[in-house]
């Protein structure tokens, strides 16, 4: 984005003492932001990296809220969400027709260390932050349309994915993968977009980008089982039976499809995105259960979990009719962060910039056997 376009939205940020901050408490950094890391950021600390990534995603929400409400220049609430951590806004990711009908779905931030300081090895050069659905926005229909795309596993074809993918590709070509540390971060719908882009960069370009997926949606039967209060034994039986069927299909009628997916998983396995899921969030519960249950199946019946984890019934059906869709939740590797605290909501982004001491976090890394 050129400087003129940038200035159209943000010529400057608010200060901590801004008189315009009061009415917009949830968007005001000095009220709602992570005060525990403002004075001193430790880039080697995963908690700090998570909080900052979540704040940059929050900024993309506020930018789109600031714009139609004319909260610009000294009244803009978004800038402090990146300026507080020494980031600068470099570009906006927008969709829609020119000018009046455009809306912001993401942003590109550059980390600019304080004068006299070098970039920490664990700090990024750039962060691509992607927001989720804004149901109260006047143009929420655009978000809801893409939510349907997520449900239908058709997100790779949407304009937002294409624009984000092209922007990331251009950045890596211009800066070089070895000299440029580029993060992807997204919440809800934005997490689905970041997942699609990250998968593509890993599979097609062998660029394994650090990725923060906050509350990523996953279409799965597991939330229904949880709502029915299904026992752990029932869940185990459902998953084991399903995995046995998939493994059998992969070894017989779907052998060629299984072989293709094995190659995909081998290419993707070095990429380990971070999945941040609240265990009570029905939108993202499928990720938690799919990773945990696949591990249990593999431990009980060696080889079955590995054979079935890369297959989905929808993809196998699509393959039979000539399509080549791949379910985004089929990940060979991931680091799953599970929050069991519901104090800050289950699907809300704000839980992810809270300190570890206020969350009930557990972490487990899942890898692809034999990769």
PDB file of N, CA and C in Angstrom, residues 266-324:
ATOM      1  N   UNK A 266       4.274 -35.776   3.465  1.00  0.00           N
ATOM      2  CA  UNK A 266       5.732 -35.740   3.579  1.00  0.00           C
ATOM      3  C   UNK A 266       6.252 -34.323   3.324  1.00  0.00           C
ATOM      4  N   UNK A 267       5.628 -33.627   2.364  1.00  0.00           N
ATOM      5  CA  UNK A 267       6.060 -32.252   2.082  1.00  0.00           C
ATOM      6  C   UNK A 267       5.651 -31.292   3.201  1.00  0.00           C
ATOM      7  N   UNK A 268       4.501 -31.552   3.814  1.00  0.00           N
ATOM      8  CA  UNK A 268       3.988 -30.650   4.842  1.00  0.00           C
ATOM      9  C   UNK A 268       4.580 -30.904   6.224  1.00  0.00           C
ATOM     10  N   UNK A 269       5.105 -32.093   6.459  1.00  0.00           N
ATOM     11  CA  UNK A 269       5.476 -32.496   7.822  1.00  0.00           C
ATOM     12  C   UNK A 269       6.468 -31.560   8.525  1.00  0.00           C
ATOM     13  N   UNK A 270       7.416 -30.891   7.826  1.00  0.00           N
ATOM     14  CA  UNK A 270       8.315 -29.978   8.555  1.00  0.00           C
ATOM     15  C   UNK A 270       7.620 -28.727   9.097  1.00  0.00           C
ATOM     16  N   UNK A 271       6.450 -28.416   8.558  1.00  0.00           N
ATOM     17  CA  UNK A 271       5.721 -27.223   9.000  1.00  0.00           C
ATOM     18  C   UNK A 271       4.918 -27.566  10.253  1.00  0.00           C
ATOM     19  N   UNK A 272       5.122 -26.814  11.317  1.00  0.00           N
ATOM     20  CA  UNK A 272       4.436 -27.077  12.587  1.00  0.00           C
ATOM     21  C   UNK A 272       3.672 -25.818  13.008  1.00  0.00           C
ATOM     22  N   UNK A 273       2.463 -25.607  12.479  1.00  0.00           N
ATOM     23  CA  UNK A 273       1.690 -24.421  12.872  1.00  0.00           C
ATOM     24  C   UNK A 273       1.236 -24.533  14.320  1.00  0.00           C
ATOM     25  N   UNK A 274       1.032 -23.389  14.951  1.00  0.00           N
ATOM     26  CA  UNK A 274       0.500 -23.366  16.306  1.00  0.00           C
ATOM     27  C   UNK A 274      -1.012 -23.218  16.269  1.00  0.00           C
ATOM     28  N   UNK A 275      -1.716 -24.158  16.878  1.00  0.00           N
ATOM     29  CA  UNK A 275      -3.175 -24.121  16.956  1.00  0.00           C
ATOM     30  C   UNK A 275      -3.562 -23.723  18.377  1.00  0.00           C
ATOM     31  N   UNK A 276      -4.300 -22.645  18.508  1.00  0.00           N
ATOM     32  CA  UNK A 276      -4.713 -22.142  19.814  1.00  0.00           C
ATOM     33  C   UNK A 276      -6.224 -22.307  19.922  1.00  0.00           C
ATOM     34  N   UNK A 277      -6.641 -23.279  20.729  1.00  0.00           N
ATOM     35  CA  UNK A 277      -8.048 -23.674  20.772  1.00  0.00           C
ATOM     36  C   UNK A 277      -8.528 -23.711  22.214  1.00  0.00           C
ATOM     37  N   UNK A 278      -9.710 -23.160  22.450  1.00  0.00           N
ATOM     38  CA  UNK A 278     -10.360 -23.323  23.744  1.00  0.00           C
ATOM     39  C   UNK A 278     -11.150 -24.623  23.705  1.00  0.00           C
ATOM     40  N   UNK A 279     -10.958 -25.462  24.700  1.00  0.00           N
ATOM     41  CA  UNK A 279     -11.572 -26.786  24.652  1.00  0.00           C
ATOM     42  C   UNK A 279     -13.097 -26.732  24.683  1.00  0.00           C
ATOM     43  N   UNK A 280     -13.674 -25.586  25.053  1.00  0.00           N
ATOM     44  CA  UNK A 280     -15.131 -25.427  25.064  1.00  0.00           C
ATOM     45  C   UNK A 280     -15.660 -24.756  23.796  1.00  0.00           C
ATOM     46  N   UNK A 281     -14.797 -24.398  22.905  1.00  0.00           N
ATOM     47  CA  UNK A 281     -15.194 -23.708  21.671  1.00  0.00           C
ATOM     48  C   UNK A 281     -15.665 -24.736  20.646  1.00  0.00           C
ATOM     49  N   UNK A 282     -16.963 -24.784  20.392  1.00  0.00           N
ATOM     50  CA  UNK A 282     -17.489 -25.810  19.488  1.00  0.00           C
ATOM     51  C   UNK A 282     -17.024 -25.589  18.048  1.00  0.00           C
ATOM     52  N   UNK A 283     -16.619 -24.361  17.719  1.00  0.00           N
ATOM     53  CA  UNK A 283     -16.174 -24.081  16.353  1.00  0.00           C
ATOM     54  C   UNK A 283     -14.816 -24.712  16.078  1.00  0.00           C
ATOM     55  N   UNK A 284     -13.981 -24.810  17.098  1.00  0.00           N
ATOM     56  CA  UNK A 284     -12.640 -25.357  16.888  1.00  0.00           C
ATOM     57  C   UNK A 284     -12.364 -26.671  17.590  1.00  0.00           C
ATOM     58  N   UNK A 285     -13.384 -27.241  18.262  1.00  0.00           N
ATOM     59  CA  UNK A 285     -13.175 -28.476  19.009  1.00  0.00           C
ATOM     60  C   UNK A 285     -12.670 -29.615  18.139  1.00  0.00           C
ATOM     61  N   UNK A 286     -13.058 -29.592  16.875  1.00  0.00           N
ATOM     62  CA  UNK A 286     -12.666 -30.684  15.992  1.00  0.00           C
ATOM     63  C   UNK A 286     -11.164 -30.859  15.905  1.00  0.00           C
ATOM     64  N   UNK A 287     -10.412 -29.738  15.947  1.00  0.00           N
ATOM     65  CA  UNK A 287      -8.953 -29.841  15.896  1.00  0.00           C
ATOM     66  C   UNK A 287      -8.418 -30.569  17.125  1.00  0.00           C
ATOM     67  N   UNK A 288      -8.930 -30.182  18.289  1.00  0.00           N
ATOM     68  CA  UNK A 288      -8.468 -30.812  19.528  1.00  0.00           C
ATOM     69  C   UNK A 288      -8.704 -32.310  19.501  1.00  0.00           C
ATOM     70  N   UNK A 289      -9.931 -32.701  19.189  1.00  0.00           N
ATOM     71  CA  UNK A 289     -10.274 -34.121  19.219  1.00  0.00           C
ATOM     72  C   UNK A 289      -9.580 -34.906  18.118  1.00  0.00           C
ATOM     73  N   UNK A 290      -9.461 -34.315  16.920  1.00  0.00           N
ATOM     74  CA  UNK A 290      -8.864 -35.075  15.823  1.00  0.00           C
ATOM     75  C   UNK A 290      -7.404 -35.407  16.109  1.00  0.00           C
ATOM     76  N   UNK A 291      -6.643 -34.441  16.653  1.00  0.00           N
ATOM     77  CA  UNK A 291      -5.237 -34.709  16.959  1.00  0.00           C
ATOM     78  C   UNK A 291      -5.096 -35.681  18.124  1.00  0.00           C
ATOM     79  N   UNK A 292      -5.881 -35.460  19.168  1.00  0.00           N
ATOM     80  CA  UNK A 292      -5.752 -36.323  20.346  1.00  0.00           C
ATOM     81  C   UNK A 292      -6.228 -37.739  20.063  1.00  0.00           C
ATOM     82  N   UNK A 293      -7.331 -37.866  19.341  1.00  0.00           N
ATOM     83  CA  UNK A 293      -7.859 -39.199  19.058  1.00  0.00           C
ATOM     84  C   UNK A 293      -6.993 -39.953  18.055  1.00  0.00           C
ATOM     85  N   UNK A 294      -6.431 -39.257  17.079  1.00  0.00           N
ATOM     86  CA  UNK A 294      -5.580 -39.952  16.113  1.00  0.00           C
ATOM     87  C   UNK A 294      -4.347 -40.515  16.807  1.00  0.00           C
ATOM     88  N   UNK A 295      -3.846 -39.776  17.816  1.00  0.00           N
ATOM     89  CA  UNK A 295      -2.692 -40.258  18.571  1.00  0.00           C
ATOM     90  C   UNK A 295      -3.058 -41.511  19.363  1.00  0.00           C
ATOM     91  N   UNK A 296      -4.255 -41.506  19.959  1.00  0.00           N
ATOM     92  CA  UNK A 296      -4.699 -42.664  20.732  1.00  0.00           C
ATOM     93  C   UNK A 296      -4.902 -43.880  19.837  1.00  0.00           C
ATOM     94  N   UNK A 297      -5.463 -43.658  18.638  1.00  0.00           N
ATOM     95  CA  UNK A 297      -5.660 -44.769  17.707  1.00  0.00           C
ATOM     96  C   UNK A 297      -4.317 -45.349  17.291  1.00  0.00           C
ATOM     97  N   UNK A 298      -3.357 -44.493  16.996  1.00  0.00           N
ATOM     98  CA  UNK A 298      -2.032 -44.955  16.582  1.00  0.00           C
ATOM     99  C   UNK A 298      -1.351 -45.743  17.700  1.00  0.00           C
ATOM    100  N   UNK A 299      -1.580 -45.319  18.939  1.00  0.00           N
ATOM    101  CA  UNK A 299      -0.979 -46.036  20.069  1.00  0.00           C
ATOM    102  C   UNK A 299      -1.641 -47.389  20.285  1.00  0.00           C
ATOM    103  N   UNK A 300      -2.952 -47.482  19.985  1.00  0.00           N
ATOM    104  CA  UNK A 300      -3.652 -48.753  20.178  1.00  0.00           C
ATOM    105  C   UNK A 300      -3.416 -49.711  19.025  1.00  0.00           C
ATOM    106  N   UNK A 301      -3.496 -49.183  17.795  1.00  0.00           N
ATOM    107  CA  UNK A 301      -3.369 -50.032  16.605  1.00  0.00           C
ATOM    108  C   UNK A 301      -2.301 -49.411  15.717  1.00  0.00           C
ATOM    109  N   UNK A 302      -1.083 -49.841  15.898  1.00  0.00           N
ATOM    110  CA  UNK A 302       0.043 -49.255  15.166  1.00  0.00           C
ATOM    111  C   UNK A 302      -0.179 -49.331  13.665  1.00  0.00           C
ATOM    112  N   UNK A 303       0.035 -48.217  12.992  1.00  0.00           N
ATOM    113  CA  UNK A 303      -0.092 -48.162  11.539  1.00  0.00           C
ATOM    114  C   UNK A 303      -1.436 -47.658  11.064  1.00  0.00           C
ATOM    115  N   UNK A 304      -2.499 -47.923  11.837  1.00  0.00           N
ATOM    116  CA  UNK A 304      -3.838 -47.491  11.418  1.00  0.00           C
ATOM    117  C   UNK A 304      -3.969 -45.975  11.529  1.00  0.00           C
ATOM    118  N   UNK A 305      -3.495 -45.419  12.635  1.00  0.00           N
ATOM    119  CA  UNK A 305      -3.568 -43.970  12.793  1.00  0.00           C
ATOM    120  C   UNK A 305      -2.801 -43.248  11.707  1.00  0.00           C
ATOM    121  N   UNK A 306      -1.614 -43.737  11.394  1.00  0.00           N
ATOM    122  CA  UNK A 306      -0.789 -43.109  10.360  1.00  0.00           C
ATOM    123  C   UNK A 306      -1.450 -43.209   8.998  1.00  0.00           C
ATOM    124  N   UNK A 307      -2.073 -44.347   8.714  1.00  0.00           N
ATOM    125  CA  UNK A 307      -2.704 -44.548   7.409  1.00  0.00           C
ATOM    126  C   UNK A 307      -3.961 -43.702   7.244  1.00  0.00           C
ATOM    127  N   UNK A 308      -4.709 -43.523   8.341  1.00  0.00           N
ATOM    128  CA  UNK A 308      -6.011 -42.865   8.235  1.00  0.00           C
ATOM    129  C   UNK A 308      -5.965 -41.363   8.468  1.00  0.00           C
ATOM    130  N   UNK A 309      -4.932 -40.862   9.169  1.00  0.00           N
ATOM    131  CA  UNK A 309      -4.924 -39.444   9.532  1.00  0.00           C
ATOM    132  C   UNK A 309      -4.836 -38.520   8.324  1.00  0.00           C
ATOM    133  N   UNK A 310      -4.387 -39.039   7.199  1.00  0.00           N
ATOM    134  CA  UNK A 310      -4.255 -38.193   6.009  1.00  0.00           C
ATOM    135  C   UNK A 310      -5.444 -38.325   5.062  1.00  0.00           C
ATOM    136  N   UNK A 311      -6.490 -39.032   5.501  1.00  0.00           N
ATOM    137  CA  UNK A 311      -7.654 -39.264   4.647  1.00  0.00           C
ATOM    138  C   UNK A 311      -8.904 -38.665   5.277  1.00  0.00           C
ATOM    139  N   UNK A 312      -9.801 -38.191   4.429  1.00  0.00           N
ATOM    140  CA  UNK A 312     -11.117 -37.747   4.886  1.00  0.00           C
ATOM    141  C   UNK A 312     -12.152 -38.278   3.913  1.00  0.00           C
ATOM    142  N   UNK A 313     -13.342 -38.552   4.431  1.00  0.00           N
ATOM    143  CA  UNK A 313     -14.396 -39.105   3.573  1.00  0.00           C
ATOM    144  C   UNK A 313     -14.788 -38.121   2.478  1.00  0.00           C
ATOM    145  N   UNK A 314     -14.860 -36.842   2.827  1.00  0.00           N
ATOM    146  CA  UNK A 314     -15.248 -35.844   1.821  1.00  0.00           C
ATOM    147  C   UNK A 314     -14.224 -35.765   0.700  1.00  0.00           C
ATOM    148  N   UNK A 315     -12.948 -35.811   1.060  1.00  0.00           N
ATOM    149  CA  UNK A 315     -11.909 -35.739   0.033  1.00  0.00           C
ATOM    150  C   UNK A 315     -11.899 -36.984  -0.838  1.00  0.00           C
ATOM    151  N   UNK A 316     -12.112 -38.138  -0.216  1.00  0.00           N
ATOM    152  CA  UNK A 316     -12.130 -39.377  -0.997  1.00  0.00           C
ATOM    153  C   UNK A 316     -13.306 -39.381  -1.969  1.00  0.00           C
ATOM    154  N   UNK A 317     -14.457 -38.877  -1.516  1.00  0.00           N
ATOM    155  CA  UNK A 317     -15.612 -38.787  -2.404  1.00  0.00           C
ATOM    156  C   UNK A 317     -15.334 -37.806  -3.536  1.00  0.00           C
ATOM    157  N   UNK A 318     -14.733 -36.660  -3.212  1.00  0.00           N
ATOM    158  CA  UNK A 318     -14.389 -35.679  -4.247  1.00  0.00           C
ATOM    159  C   UNK A 318     -13.413 -36.269  -5.250  1.00  0.00           C
ATOM    160  N   UNK A 319     -12.478 -37.074  -4.762  1.00  0.00           N
ATOM    161  CA  UNK A 319     -11.491 -37.690  -5.650  1.00  0.00           C
ATOM    162  C   UNK A 319     -12.152 -38.628  -6.649  1.00  0.00           C
ATOM    163  N   UNK A 320     -13.189 -39.311  -6.204  1.00  0.00           N
ATOM    164  CA  UNK A 320     -13.882 -40.251  -7.092  1.00  0.00           C
ATOM    165  C   UNK A 320     -14.604 -39.540  -8.228  1.00  0.00           C
ATOM    166  N   UNK A 321     -14.982 -38.271  -8.008  1.00  0.00           N
ATOM    167  CA  UNK A 321     -15.693 -37.531  -9.058  1.00  0.00           C
ATOM    168  C   UNK A 321     -14.769 -36.551  -9.777  1.00  0.00           C
ATOM    169  N   UNK A 322     -13.464 -36.730  -9.568  1.00  0.00           N
ATOM    170  CA  UNK A 322     -12.496 -35.956 -10.338  1.00  0.00           C
ATOM    171  C   UNK A 322     -12.001 -34.691  -9.702  1.00  0.00           C
ATOM    172  N   UNK A 323     -12.366 -34.413  -8.443  1.00  0.00           N
ATOM    173  CA  UNK A 323     -11.891 -33.217  -7.762  1.00  0.00           C
ATOM    174  C   UNK A 323     -10.656 -33.562  -6.929  1.00  0.00           C
ATOM    175  N   UNK A 324      -9.894 -32.549  -6.550  1.00  0.00           N
ATOM    176  CA  UNK A 324      -8.668 -32.805  -5.789  1.00  0.00           C
ATOM    177  C   UNK A 324      -8.607 -31.944  -4.532  1.00  0.00           C
TER     178      UNK A 324
END
